[in-house]
Every structure is written in C-alpha cells, then in structure tokens.
Amino acid sequence: MNWLGDKVNELIKDYNSILDIGCGNGVTFIPLKENVCYVGIEANPQRIVSFKKELHKNKISEDNKFFLIHNFSDGNILFVKDSFDCVVLLDVIEHLSKENAEMLLKNIEVVAKKMVIIFTPLFFLEQESINDLSFDKKYDTHKCGFDSKEFEDKGYVVELFDGDKSHKREHKAILAVKRK
C-alpha cells in the first residue's frame, strides 16, 4: 500500500461497508479494518488474483471481502440506493469517456450512504497501457480528465496532490471527498 491507501483507510475508518470500483491489484488500497464488508469490482480478473495475493502478503483476512468481475465502463453499477457506507474510485473515472464517467459519478452517489472518495489526475493525462497485467489496453487508456471545480460544483471537498513520476512526468492529482 502507499500514501493514498493510508489516506483512504483514515477516511473510511468509521465505516462498515465499502464498495471499491476498479479495485485493481491491491497495491494502492487495501481496507485494513478487519470487520468491514468490502466489495471490490474490477474488469480485469488478473488484477483480482493479484489483489488476493496482496491480502495474503499483508496478512489481511479475506473474511468479508468479496470481488466481482464487472465491466463498469458504461457508467452502470450493480447496486441500489444506500448499499454501502462508502464508495471508493481510485484512478478509475479517467479511463471512461466523459459521458460515462459523469454517469458513474451520479450512480455512485446513489449507492453511497455516507461518503464518496475519488482520486483522479488533475485535467487530462495521456496514458496508454502501463503494465503487464493489462489484458486489454482499452482499460488502461485515459479517455477524459477533470478539474477540481467540476468536483466542487458537485459538492465535493477537493484536495490537490503533487503526482509521482509513474507516467514519466510529474502531474497533479485530485482527491475529491463527498460526505452525505
């Protein structure tokens, strides 16, 4: 886990159910609270296998942790109103078209009972496939970007972060949090 995972775990520490859309391979964020009901959704089944390995490596129980393979790139998700205390999207919405990203944002606000956490690059950041777990490059390619005002206008509290050099250049990122 990294600094972002630590930050998210601090934000969710009082919540008992988490939906993590685009959960990836578990390197960025793993819920550390043992009794939390965690549901991770990922389009790439290889990343779920890696996530489970990361759980074992960190000696974190798989109890109450569930994974679904689902392509949510059309902005639709599988849950009803107030299904989870918190919905997390870390480095996800930039991989969708702007229209589908906006639809996903609307849908997660319905599913989240108490909080939504989003992390995404500030503005558009060009990116193609970045790692060997890519079973289909379309899931790694960035298709849209956001600025902080777009989230603030939707009622999110925004924090800007200096990025890392994982994309071969420094970039800023947005952490947007909405408490309901």
Tab-separated table of N, CA and C in Angstrom:
chain	number	residue	atom	x	y	z
A	1	MET	N	0.844	-1.177	0.000
A	1	MET	CA	0.000	0.000	0.000
A	1	MET	C	0.886	1.236	0.000
A	2	ASN	N	0.312	2.384	-0.381
A	2	ASN	CA	1.077	3.615	-0.438
A	2	ASN	C	0.376	4.725	0.333
A	3	TRP	N	0.849	5.948	0.178
A	3	TRP	CA	0.291	7.082	0.911
A	3	TRP	C	-1.193	7.268	0.637
A	4	LEU	N	-1.633	6.995	-0.593
A	4	LEU	CA	-3.046	7.146	-0.919
A	4	LEU	C	-3.884	6.103	-0.177
A	5	GLY	N	-3.403	4.877	-0.126
A	5	GLY	CA	-4.101	3.837	0.629
A	5	GLY	C	-4.215	4.198	2.102
A	6	ASP	N	-3.146	4.752	2.660
A	6	ASP	CA	-3.183	5.204	4.060
A	6	ASP	C	-4.231	6.299	4.252
A	7	LYS	N	-4.274	7.247	3.314
A	7	LYS	CA	-5.234	8.352	3.397
A	7	LYS	C	-6.674	7.822	3.313
A	8	VAL	N	-6.929	6.899	2.386
A	8	VAL	CA	-8.273	6.341	2.235
A	8	VAL	C	-8.662	5.547	3.488
A	9	ASN	N	-7.742	4.744	4.025
A	9	ASN	CA	-8.050	3.993	5.241
A	9	ASN	C	-8.385	4.923	6.399
A	10	GLU	N	-7.736	6.070	6.471
A	10	GLU	CA	-8.066	7.042	7.520
A	10	GLU	C	-9.481	7.591	7.309
A	11	LEU	N	-9.831	7.878	6.066
A	11	LEU	CA	-11.164	8.423	5.768
A	11	LEU	C	-12.280	7.420	6.047
A	12	ILE	N	-12.019	6.131	5.839
A	12	ILE	CA	-13.083	5.125	5.959
A	12	ILE	C	-13.095	4.402	7.301
A	13	LYS	N	-12.249	4.806	8.222
A	13	LYS	CA	-12.053	4.035	9.462
A	13	LYS	C	-13.331	3.805	10.263
A	14	ASP	N	-14.323	4.681	10.134
A	14	ASP	CA	-15.556	4.522	10.915
A	14	ASP	C	-16.686	3.849	10.131
A	15	TYR	N	-16.405	3.413	8.926
A	15	TYR	CA	-17.443	2.825	8.092
A	15	TYR	C	-17.348	1.306	8.073
A	16	ASN	N	-18.491	0.663	7.870
A	16	ASN	CA	-18.552	-0.801	7.935
A	16	ASN	C	-18.757	-1.487	6.596
A	17	SER	N	-19.055	-0.715	5.546
A	17	SER	CA	-19.227	-1.328	4.224
A	17	SER	C	-18.625	-0.409	3.156
A	18	ILE	N	-17.780	-1.001	2.323
A	18	ILE	CA	-17.034	-0.250	1.315
A	18	ILE	C	-17.227	-0.906	-0.048
A	19	LEU	N	-17.552	-0.103	-1.050
A	19	LEU	CA	-17.560	-0.545	-2.439
A	19	LEU	C	-16.385	0.136	-3.120
A	20	ASP	N	-15.468	-0.655	-3.658
A	20	ASP	CA	-14.267	-0.153	-4.319
A	20	ASP	C	-14.380	-0.483	-5.805
A	21	ILE	N	-14.746	0.508	-6.608
A	21	ILE	CA	-14.952	0.296	-8.035
A	21	ILE	C	-13.619	0.480	-8.754
A	22	GLY	N	-13.222	-0.544	-9.485
A	22	GLY	CA	-11.910	-0.536	-10.127
A	22	GLY	C	-10.834	-0.821	-9.097
A	23	CYS	N	-11.072	-1.847	-8.280
A	23	CYS	CA	-10.205	-2.130	-7.120
A	23	CYS	C	-8.768	-2.456	-7.503
A	24	GLY	N	-8.539	-2.850	-8.752
A	24	GLY	CA	-7.170	-3.095	-9.192
A	24	GLY	C	-6.526	-4.272	-8.492
A	25	ASN	N	-5.224	-4.147	-8.270
A	25	ASN	CA	-4.452	-5.269	-7.734
A	25	ASN	C	-4.126	-5.153	-6.250
A	26	GLY	N	-4.681	-4.176	-5.552
A	26	GLY	CA	-4.475	-4.076	-4.114
A	26	GLY	C	-3.206	-3.375	-3.689
A	27	VAL	N	-2.435	-2.883	-4.638
A	27	VAL	CA	-1.190	-2.208	-4.279
A	27	VAL	C	-1.465	-0.809	-3.737
A	28	THR	N	-2.477	-0.144	-4.266
A	28	THR	CA	-2.794	1.217	-3.815
A	28	THR	C	-3.596	1.213	-2.525
A	29	PHE	N	-4.625	0.387	-2.456
A	29	PHE	CA	-5.545	0.449	-1.309
A	29	PHE	C	-6.032	-0.938	-0.943
A	30	ILE	N	-5.884	-1.254	0.328
A	30	ILE	CA	-6.485	-2.452	0.912
A	30	ILE	C	-7.156	-2.007	2.202
A	31	PRO	N	-8.435	-2.330	2.388
A	31	PRO	CA	-9.081	-1.940	3.652
A	31	PRO	C	-8.446	-2.706	4.811
A	32	LEU	N	-7.963	-1.968	5.792
A	32	LEU	CA	-7.256	-2.599	6.898
A	32	LEU	C	-8.168	-3.006	8.040
A	33	LYS	N	-9.333	-2.396	8.123
A	33	LYS	CA	-10.275	-2.724	9.190
A	33	LYS	C	-10.803	-4.143	8.968
A	34	GLU	N	-10.602	-5.018	9.924
A	34	GLU	CA	-10.911	-6.451	9.764
A	34	GLU	C	-12.394	-6.750	9.554
A	35	ASN	N	-13.280	-6.069	10.259
A	35	ASN	CA	-14.694	-6.456	10.211
A	35	ASN	C	-15.499	-5.663	9.182
A	36	VAL	N	-14.842	-4.964	8.283
A	36	VAL	CA	-15.547	-4.207	7.263
A	36	VAL	C	-16.009	-5.150	6.147
A	37	CYS	N	-17.200	-4.900	5.618
A	37	CYS	CA	-17.662	-5.620	4.434
A	37	CYS	C	-17.129	-4.857	3.232
A	38	TYR	N	-16.254	-5.494	2.489
A	38	TYR	CA	-15.584	-4.861	1.353
A	38	TYR	C	-15.976	-5.593	0.076
A	39	VAL	N	-16.421	-4.823	-0.918
A	39	VAL	CA	-16.706	-5.383	-2.231
A	39	VAL	C	-15.836	-4.638	-3.240
A	40	GLY	N	-14.987	-5.387	-3.926
A	40	GLY	CA	-14.145	-4.828	-4.972
A	40	GLY	C	-14.675	-5.246	-6.329
A	41	ILE	N	-14.832	-4.266	-7.222
A	41	ILE	CA	-15.269	-4.541	-8.585
A	41	ILE	C	-14.108	-4.232	-9.515
A	42	GLU	N	-13.840	-5.157	-10.416
A	42	GLU	CA	-12.721	-4.987	-11.343
A	42	GLU	C	-13.077	-5.655	-12.669
A	43	ALA	N	-12.743	-4.998	-13.772
A	43	ALA	CA	-12.991	-5.573	-15.095
A	43	ALA	C	-11.958	-6.637	-15.451
A	44	ASN	N	-10.771	-6.531	-14.889
A	44	ASN	CA	-9.668	-7.436	-15.222
A	44	ASN	C	-9.522	-8.521	-14.154
A	45	PRO	N	-9.874	-9.759	-14.444
A	45	PRO	CA	-9.793	-10.830	-13.434
A	45	PRO	C	-8.373	-11.068	-12.927
A	46	GLN	N	-7.361	-10.779	-13.747
A	46	GLN	CA	-5.973	-10.953	-13.300
A	46	GLN	C	-5.650	-10.023	-12.134
A	47	ARG	N	-6.248	-8.856	-12.137
A	47	ARG	CA	-5.988	-7.904	-11.048
A	47	ARG	C	-6.633	-8.367	-9.745
A	48	ILE	N	-7.753	-9.046	-9.827
A	48	ILE	CA	-8.371	-9.583	-8.606
A	48	ILE	C	-7.486	-10.673	-8.004
A	49	VAL	N	-6.927	-11.525	-8.839
A	49	VAL	CA	-5.989	-12.549	-8.361
A	49	VAL	C	-4.816	-11.872	-7.654
A	50	SER	N	-4.283	-10.819	-8.245
A	50	SER	CA	-3.169	-10.084	-7.627
A	50	SER	C	-3.597	-9.432	-6.320
A	51	PHE	N	-4.823	-8.918	-6.266
A	51	PHE	CA	-5.337	-8.294	-5.044
A	51	PHE	C	-5.362	-9.310	-3.906
A	52	LYS	N	-5.869	-10.502	-4.192
A	52	LYS	CA	-5.939	-11.541	-3.158
A	52	LYS	C	-4.538	-11.933	-2.687
A	53	LYS	N	-3.570	-11.969	-3.595
A	53	LYS	CA	-2.184	-12.245	-3.200
A	53	LYS	C	-1.658	-11.146	-2.284
A	54	GLU	N	-2.037	-9.912	-2.578
A	54	GLU	CA	-1.619	-8.768	-1.757
A	54	GLU	C	-2.224	-8.874	-0.354
A	55	LEU	N	-3.471	-9.328	-0.268
A	55	LEU	CA	-4.089	-9.552	1.047
A	55	LEU	C	-3.271	-10.553	1.857
A	56	HIS	N	-2.946	-11.679	1.233
A	56	HIS	CA	-2.178	-12.724	1.926
A	56	HIS	C	-0.787	-12.234	2.305
A	57	LYS	N	-0.147	-11.511	1.385
A	57	LYS	CA	1.191	-10.978	1.648
A	57	LYS	C	1.190	-10.056	2.870
A	58	ASN	N	0.118	-9.281	3.025
A	58	ASN	CA	-0.008	-8.343	4.139
A	58	ASN	C	-0.715	-8.943	5.352
A	59	LYS	N	-0.962	-10.265	5.290
A	59	LYS	CA	-1.607	-10.993	6.388
A	59	LYS	C	-2.956	-10.381	6.771
A	60	ILE	N	-3.727	-10.044	5.733
A	60	ILE	CA	-5.065	-9.496	5.925
A	60	ILE	C	-6.070	-10.566	5.523
A	61	SER	N	-7.011	-10.826	6.401
A	61	SER	CA	-8.012	-11.861	6.178
A	61	SER	C	-8.913	-11.524	4.986
A	62	GLU	N	-9.326	-12.566	4.270
A	62	GLU	CA	-10.290	-12.398	3.173
A	62	GLU	C	-11.732	-12.418	3.680
A	63	ASP	N	-11.913	-12.631	4.981
A	63	ASP	CA	-13.270	-12.629	5.536
A	63	ASP	C	-13.952	-11.302	5.220
A	64	ASN	N	-15.184	-11.351	4.809
A	64	ASN	CA	-15.992	-10.177	4.486
A	64	ASN	C	-15.456	-9.366	3.314
A	65	LYS	N	-14.628	-9.988	2.484
A	65	LYS	CA	-14.107	-9.314	1.296
A	65	LYS	C	-14.553	-10.107	0.073
A	66	PHE	N	-15.247	-9.419	-0.810
A	66	PHE	CA	-15.845	-10.056	-1.972
A	66	PHE	C	-15.413	-9.318	-3.233
A	67	PHE	N	-15.284	-10.059	-4.321
A	67	PHE	CA	-14.812	-9.480	-5.571
A	67	PHE	C	-15.743	-9.852	-6.709
A	68	LEU	N	-16.035	-8.881	-7.550
A	68	LEU	CA	-16.883	-9.097	-8.717
A	68	LEU	C	-16.119	-8.685	-9.966
A	69	ILE	N	-16.185	-9.507	-10.977
A	69	ILE	CA	-15.637	-9.141	-12.277
A	69	ILE	C	-16.776	-8.490	-13.044
A	70	HIS	N	-16.617	-7.214	-13.322
A	70	HIS	CA	-17.692	-6.470	-13.989
A	70	HIS	C	-17.087	-5.307	-14.764
A	71	ASN	N	-17.507	-5.153	-15.993
A	71	ASN	CA	-17.087	-4.024	-16.803
A	71	ASN	C	-18.068	-2.880	-16.566
A	72	PHE	N	-17.632	-1.886	-15.838
A	72	PHE	CA	-18.490	-0.761	-15.492
A	72	PHE	C	-18.207	0.446	-16.388
A	73	SER	N	-17.536	0.228	-17.529
A	73	SER	CA	-17.118	1.339	-18.385
A	73	SER	C	-18.288	2.108	-19.000
A	74	ASP	N	-19.488	1.546	-18.934
A	74	ASP	CA	-20.656	2.271	-19.431
A	74	ASP	C	-21.267	3.166	-18.355
A	75	GLY	N	-20.656	3.173	-17.153
A	75	GLY	CA	-21.140	4.026	-16.078
A	75	GLY	C	-22.161	3.372	-15.176
A	76	ASN	N	-22.580	2.166	-15.519
A	76	ASN	CA	-23.581	1.474	-14.711
A	76	ASN	C	-22.922	0.569	-13.677
A	77	ILE	N	-23.523	0.509	-12.507
A	77	ILE	CA	-23.058	-0.404	-11.459
A	77	ILE	C	-24.245	-1.225	-10.971
A	78	LEU	N	-23.972	-2.210	-10.149
A	78	LEU	CA	-24.937	-3.261	-9.857
A	78	LEU	C	-25.724	-3.100	-8.556
A	79	PHE	N	-25.656	-1.964	-7.903
A	79	PHE	CA	-26.200	-1.861	-6.559
A	79	PHE	C	-27.273	-0.783	-6.457
A	80	VAL	N	-28.102	-0.901	-5.433
A	80	VAL	CA	-29.217	0.020	-5.226
A	80	VAL	C	-28.842	1.102	-4.221
A	81	LYS	N	-29.743	2.016	-4.019
A	81	LYS	CA	-29.545	3.174	-3.153
A	81	LYS	C	-29.079	2.765	-1.745
A	82	ASP	N	-28.070	3.495	-1.271
A	82	ASP	CA	-27.545	3.333	0.095
A	82	ASP	C	-27.052	1.915	0.388
A	83	SER	N	-26.500	1.241	-0.607
A	83	SER	CA	-26.000	-0.127	-0.418
A	83	SER	C	-24.724	-0.184	0.414
A	84	PHE	N	-23.907	0.870	0.383
A	84	PHE	CA	-22.610	0.874	1.065
A	84	PHE	C	-22.421	2.185	1.809
A	85	ASP	N	-21.734	2.122	2.939
A	85	ASP	CA	-21.394	3.343	3.670
A	85	ASP	C	-20.544	4.264	2.803
A	86	CYS	N	-19.586	3.676	2.085
A	86	CYS	CA	-18.635	4.470	1.307
A	86	CYS	C	-18.356	3.799	-0.033
A	87	VAL	N	-18.238	4.620	-1.069
A	87	VAL	CA	-17.826	4.140	-2.384
A	87	VAL	C	-16.495	4.809	-2.723
A	88	VAL	N	-15.545	3.995	-3.184
A	88	VAL	CA	-14.190	4.454	-3.492
A	88	VAL	C	-13.907	4.232	-4.975
A	89	LEU	N	-13.363	5.249	-5.635
A	89	LEU	CA	-12.878	5.143	-7.018
A	89	LEU	C	-11.486	5.767	-7.054
A	90	LEU	N	-10.466	4.949	-7.113
A	90	LEU	CA	-9.094	5.442	-7.155
A	90	LEU	C	-8.522	5.181	-8.539
A	91	ASP	N	-8.197	6.243	-9.243
A	91	ASP	CA	-7.649	6.132	-10.602
A	91	ASP	C	-8.571	5.315	-11.507
A	92	VAL	N	-9.835	5.702	-11.554
A	92	VAL	CA	-10.836	4.963	-12.333
A	92	VAL	C	-11.517	5.828	-13.385
A	93	ILE	N	-12.102	6.953	-12.985
A	93	ILE	CA	-13.002	7.676	-13.893
A	93	ILE	C	-12.301	8.209	-15.135
A	94	GLU	N	-10.998	8.434	-15.058
A	94	GLU	CA	-10.265	8.935	-16.226
A	94	GLU	C	-10.159	7.887	-17.333
A	95	HIS	N	-10.501	6.635	-17.016
A	95	HIS	CA	-10.454	5.549	-18.001
A	95	HIS	C	-11.764	5.404	-18.776
A	96	LEU	N	-12.758	6.208	-18.436
A	96	LEU	CA	-14.065	6.161	-19.104
A	96	LEU	C	-14.221	7.382	-20.001
A	97	SER	N	-15.157	7.293	-20.927
A	97	SER	CA	-15.499	8.500	-21.675
A	97	SER	C	-16.066	9.504	-20.679
A	98	LYS	N	-16.013	10.775	-21.006
A	98	LYS	CA	-16.514	11.811	-20.086
A	98	LYS	C	-17.987	11.557	-19.750
A	99	GLU	N	-18.771	11.206	-20.751
A	99	GLU	CA	-20.197	10.951	-20.537
A	99	GLU	C	-20.410	9.780	-19.569
A	100	ASN	N	-19.690	8.687	-19.763
A	100	ASN	CA	-19.842	7.524	-18.882
A	100	ASN	C	-19.256	7.787	-17.501
A	101	ALA	N	-18.194	8.591	-17.427
A	101	ALA	CA	-17.636	8.959	-16.118
A	101	ALA	C	-18.654	9.773	-15.322
A	102	GLU	N	-19.312	10.706	-15.991
A	102	GLU	CA	-20.345	11.513	-15.313
A	102	GLU	C	-21.507	10.626	-14.854
A	103	MET	N	-21.894	9.653	-15.672
A	103	MET	CA	-22.963	8.741	-15.293
A	103	MET	C	-22.543	7.903	-14.078
A	104	LEU	N	-21.304	7.418	-14.086
A	104	LEU	CA	-20.805	6.641	-12.950
A	104	LEU	C	-20.800	7.486	-11.686
A	105	LEU	N	-20.378	8.739	-11.777
A	105	LEU	CA	-20.386	9.619	-10.604
A	105	LEU	C	-21.789	9.776	-10.034
A	106	LYS	N	-22.771	9.965	-10.900
A	106	LYS	CA	-24.164	10.074	-10.434
A	106	LYS	C	-24.608	8.778	-9.755
A	107	ASN	N	-24.269	7.643	-10.366
A	107	ASN	CA	-24.689	6.347	-9.822
A	107	ASN	C	-24.042	6.041	-8.473
A	108	ILE	N	-22.770	6.367	-8.314
A	108	ILE	CA	-22.126	6.043	-7.035
A	108	ILE	C	-22.646	6.914	-5.905
A	109	GLU	N	-23.083	8.118	-6.229
A	109	GLU	CA	-23.647	8.970	-5.185
A	109	GLU	C	-24.967	8.410	-4.668
A	110	VAL	N	-25.668	7.663	-5.495
A	110	VAL	CA	-26.901	6.998	-5.058
A	110	VAL	C	-26.565	5.787	-4.185
A	111	VAL	N	-25.546	5.037	-4.569
A	111	VAL	CA	-25.165	3.802	-3.869
A	111	VAL	C	-24.512	4.096	-2.518
A	112	ALA	N	-23.792	5.217	-2.425
A	112	ALA	CA	-23.087	5.570	-1.186
A	112	ALA	C	-24.053	6.157	-0.167
A	113	LYS	N	-24.028	5.598	1.028
A	113	LYS	CA	-24.882	6.083	2.100
A	113	LYS	C	-24.258	7.276	2.821
A	114	LYS	N	-22.909	7.269	2.986
A	114	LYS	CA	-22.268	8.285	3.816
A	114	LYS	C	-21.140	9.067	3.134
A	115	MET	N	-20.394	8.422	2.216
A	115	MET	CA	-19.230	9.088	1.645
A	115	MET	C	-18.852	8.515	0.291
A	116	VAL	N	-18.307	9.399	-0.564
A	116	VAL	CA	-17.708	9.012	-1.833
A	116	VAL	C	-16.279	9.560	-1.842
A	117	ILE	N	-15.337	8.712	-2.255
A	117	ILE	CA	-13.936	9.117	-2.355
A	117	ILE	C	-13.472	8.852	-3.782
A	118	ILE	N	-12.932	9.901	-4.425
A	118	ILE	CA	-12.456	9.783	-5.801
A	118	ILE	C	-11.035	10.320	-5.876
A	119	PHE	N	-10.182	9.593	-6.575
A	119	PHE	CA	-8.831	10.060	-6.852
A	119	PHE	C	-8.609	9.938	-8.350
A	120	THR	N	-8.182	11.033	-8.973
A	120	THR	CA	-8.003	11.060	-10.427
A	120	THR	C	-6.976	12.131	-10.784
A	121	PRO	N	-6.319	12.002	-11.921
A	121	PRO	CA	-5.404	13.068	-12.327
A	121	PRO	C	-6.133	14.403	-12.483
A	122	LEU	N	-5.428	15.486	-12.222
A	122	LEU	CA	-5.947	16.817	-12.481
A	122	LEU	C	-5.827	17.068	-13.978
A	123	PHE	N	-6.928	17.373	-14.622
A	123	PHE	CA	-7.008	17.560	-16.068
A	123	PHE	C	-6.764	16.223	-16.784
A	124	PHE	N	-6.678	16.288	-18.068
A	124	PHE	CA	-6.447	15.076	-18.847
A	124	PHE	C	-4.962	14.732	-18.815
A	125	LEU	N	-4.649	13.478	-18.537
A	125	LEU	CA	-3.272	12.985	-18.532
A	125	LEU	C	-3.211	11.833	-19.521
A	126	GLU	N	-2.520	12.037	-20.610
A	126	GLU	CA	-2.450	10.991	-21.633
A	126	GLU	C	-1.757	9.752	-21.077
A	127	GLN	N	-2.357	8.614	-21.307
A	127	GLN	CA	-1.767	7.348	-20.860
A	127	GLN	C	-2.298	6.207	-21.700
A	128	GLU	N	-1.414	5.348	-22.111
A	128	GLU	CA	-1.789	4.093	-22.757
A	128	GLU	C	-1.573	2.991	-21.728
A	129	SER	N	-1.560	1.751	-22.128
A	129	SER	CA	-1.336	0.620	-21.226
A	129	SER	C	-0.020	0.802	-20.475
A	130	ILE	N	-0.046	0.568	-19.138
A	130	ILE	CA	1.137	0.860	-18.328
A	130	ILE	C	1.776	-0.352	-17.665
A	131	ASN	N	1.149	-1.516	-17.739
A	131	ASN	CA	1.774	-2.643	-17.043
A	131	ASN	C	1.438	-3.975	-17.694
A	132	ASP	N	2.060	-5.016	-17.193
A	132	ASP	CA	1.895	-6.339	-17.792
A	132	ASP	C	0.588	-7.026	-17.395
A	133	LEU	N	-0.188	-6.429	-16.499
A	133	LEU	CA	-1.472	-7.019	-16.122
A	133	LEU	C	-2.597	-6.571	-17.059
A	134	SER	N	-2.239	-5.825	-18.073
A	134	SER	CA	-3.250	-5.309	-18.984
A	134	SER	C	-3.710	-6.406	-19.932
A	135	PHE	N	-4.926	-6.888	-19.725
A	135	PHE	CA	-5.456	-7.908	-20.625
A	135	PHE	C	-6.148	-7.257	-21.813
A	136	ASP	N	-6.378	-5.993	-21.728
A	136	ASP	CA	-6.984	-5.263	-22.820
A	136	ASP	C	-6.623	-3.794	-22.635
A	137	LYS	N	-5.870	-3.258	-23.557
A	137	LYS	CA	-5.348	-1.899	-23.403
A	137	LYS	C	-6.432	-0.845	-23.213
A	138	LYS	N	-7.654	-1.131	-23.650
A	138	LYS	CA	-8.699	-0.115	-23.522
A	138	LYS	C	-9.005	0.212	-22.057
A	139	TYR	N	-8.698	-0.694	-21.140
A	139	TYR	CA	-8.965	-0.423	-19.730
A	139	TYR	C	-7.886	0.435	-19.090
A	140	ASP	N	-6.706	0.517	-19.694
A	140	ASP	CA	-5.630	1.334	-19.139
A	140	ASP	C	-5.559	2.722	-19.760
A	141	THR	N	-6.120	2.893	-20.927
A	141	THR	CA	-6.038	4.170	-21.630
A	141	THR	C	-6.903	5.219	-20.945
A	142	HIS	N	-6.330	6.408	-20.759
A	142	HIS	CA	-7.111	7.529	-20.233
A	142	HIS	C	-7.939	8.128	-21.363
A	143	LYS	N	-9.213	8.402	-21.044
A	143	LYS	CA	-10.134	8.907	-22.061
A	143	LYS	C	-10.703	10.273	-21.731
A	144	CYS	N	-10.565	10.710	-20.476
A	144	CYS	CA	-11.104	12.018	-20.102
A	144	CYS	C	-10.311	12.587	-18.931
A	145	GLY	N	-10.614	13.803	-18.597
A	145	GLY	CA	-9.968	14.453	-17.467
A	145	GLY	C	-10.953	15.335	-16.724
A	146	PHE	N	-10.589	15.703	-15.517
A	146	PHE	CA	-11.434	16.538	-14.662
A	146	PHE	C	-10.590	17.631	-14.034
A	147	ASP	N	-11.238	18.736	-13.730
A	147	ASP	CA	-10.564	19.748	-12.926
A	147	ASP	C	-11.262	19.823	-11.572
A	148	SER	N	-10.632	20.483	-10.632
A	148	SER	CA	-11.156	20.492	-9.263
A	148	SER	C	-12.528	21.166	-9.186
A	149	LYS	N	-12.766	22.186	-10.000
A	149	LYS	CA	-14.049	22.893	-9.961
A	149	LYS	C	-15.215	21.969	-10.317
A	150	GLU	N	-15.000	21.034	-11.215
A	150	GLU	CA	-16.070	20.102	-11.575
A	150	GLU	C	-16.547	19.314	-10.357
A	151	PHE	N	-15.610	18.930	-9.492
A	151	PHE	CA	-15.990	18.209	-8.274
A	151	PHE	C	-16.575	19.156	-7.229
A	152	GLU	N	-15.986	20.316	-7.086
A	152	GLU	CA	-16.508	21.278	-6.111
A	152	GLU	C	-17.948	21.662	-6.451
A	153	ASP	N	-18.244	21.819	-7.728
A	153	ASP	CA	-19.613	22.148	-8.153
A	153	ASP	C	-20.599	21.031	-7.829
A	154	LYS	N	-20.105	19.813	-7.642
A	154	LYS	CA	-20.960	18.671	-7.281
A	154	LYS	C	-21.007	18.457	-5.765
A	155	GLY	N	-20.382	19.352	-4.989
A	155	GLY	CA	-20.436	19.257	-3.533
A	155	GLY	C	-19.279	18.507	-2.897
A	156	TYR	N	-18.227	18.225	-3.651
A	156	TYR	CA	-17.058	17.530	-3.106
A	156	TYR	C	-16.079	18.523	-2.482
A	157	VAL	N	-15.391	18.077	-1.463
A	157	VAL	CA	-14.249	18.803	-0.924
A	157	VAL	C	-13.033	18.259	-1.655
A	158	VAL	N	-12.238	19.141	-2.220
A	158	VAL	CA	-11.144	18.748	-3.098
A	158	VAL	C	-9.804	19.090	-2.466
A	159	GLU	N	-8.888	18.155	-2.578
A	159	GLU	CA	-7.513	18.351	-2.157
A	159	GLU	C	-6.637	18.010	-3.363
A	160	LEU	N	-5.674	18.871	-3.658
A	160	LEU	CA	-4.770	18.627	-4.776
A	160	LEU	C	-3.455	18.059	-4.257
A	161	PHE	N	-2.918	17.107	-5.005
A	161	PHE	CA	-1.669	16.459	-4.635
A	161	PHE	C	-0.697	16.538	-5.796
A	162	ASP	N	0.584	16.670	-5.463
A	162	ASP	CA	1.602	16.521	-6.492
A	162	ASP	C	1.633	15.058	-6.860
A	163	GLY	N	1.741	14.795	-8.129
A	163	GLY	CA	1.766	13.412	-8.592
A	163	GLY	C	3.134	12.794	-8.444
A	164	ASP	N	3.242	11.593	-8.953
A	164	ASP	CA	4.522	10.897	-8.953
A	164	ASP	C	5.042	10.865	-10.383
A	165	LYS	N	6.094	10.141	-10.608
A	165	LYS	CA	6.666	10.073	-11.945
A	165	LYS	C	6.327	8.749	-12.637
A	166	SER	N	5.260	8.093	-12.205
A	166	SER	CA	4.903	6.802	-12.796
A	166	SER	C	4.495	6.944	-14.259
A	167	HIS	N	4.079	8.134	-14.649
A	167	HIS	CA	3.678	8.365	-16.038
A	167	HIS	C	4.799	9.061	-16.809
A	168	LYS	N	6.026	8.944	-16.299
A	168	LYS	CA	7.221	9.511	-16.919
A	168	LYS	C	7.210	11.040	-16.924
A	169	ARG	N	6.346	11.644	-16.128
A	169	ARG	CA	6.355	13.085	-15.922
A	169	ARG	C	5.554	13.368	-14.653
A	170	GLU	N	5.883	14.457	-14.037
A	170	GLU	CA	5.135	14.807	-12.834
A	170	GLU	C	3.773	15.362	-13.228
A	171	HIS	N	2.791	15.097	-12.414
A	171	HIS	CA	1.448	15.599	-12.657
A	171	HIS	C	0.758	15.788	-11.316
A	172	LYS	N	-0.273	16.593	-11.310
A	172	LYS	CA	-1.062	16.786	-10.094
A	172	LYS	C	-2.272	15.859	-10.153
A	173	ALA	N	-2.820	15.600	-8.980
A	173	ALA	CA	-3.982	14.723	-8.889
A	173	ALA	C	-5.000	15.334	-7.930
A	174	ILE	N	-6.225	14.890	-8.082
A	174	ILE	CA	-7.360	15.363	-7.275
A	174	ILE	C	-7.801	14.250	-6.331
A	175	LEU	N	-7.951	14.576	-5.061
A	175	LEU	CA	-8.660	13.704	-4.125
A	175	LEU	C	-9.940	14.451	-3.791
A	176	ALA	N	-11.065	13.902	-4.222
A	176	ALA	CA	-12.371	14.525	-4.016
A	176	ALA	C	-13.169	13.664	-3.044
A	177	VAL	N	-13.670	14.288	-1.982
A	177	VAL	CA	-14.428	13.571	-0.948
A	177	VAL	C	-15.766	14.261	-0.753
A	178	LYS	N	-16.809	13.450	-0.779
A	178	LYS	CA	-18.157	13.990	-0.530
A	178	LYS	C	-18.786	13.219	0.617
A	179	ARG	N	-19.084	13.932	1.673
A	179	ARG	CA	-19.796	13.345	2.815
A	179	ARG	C	-21.273	13.672	2.653
A	180	LYS	N	-22.091	12.658	2.912
A	180	LYS	CA	-23.547	12.848	2.724
A	180	LYS	C	-24.235	13.056	4.051
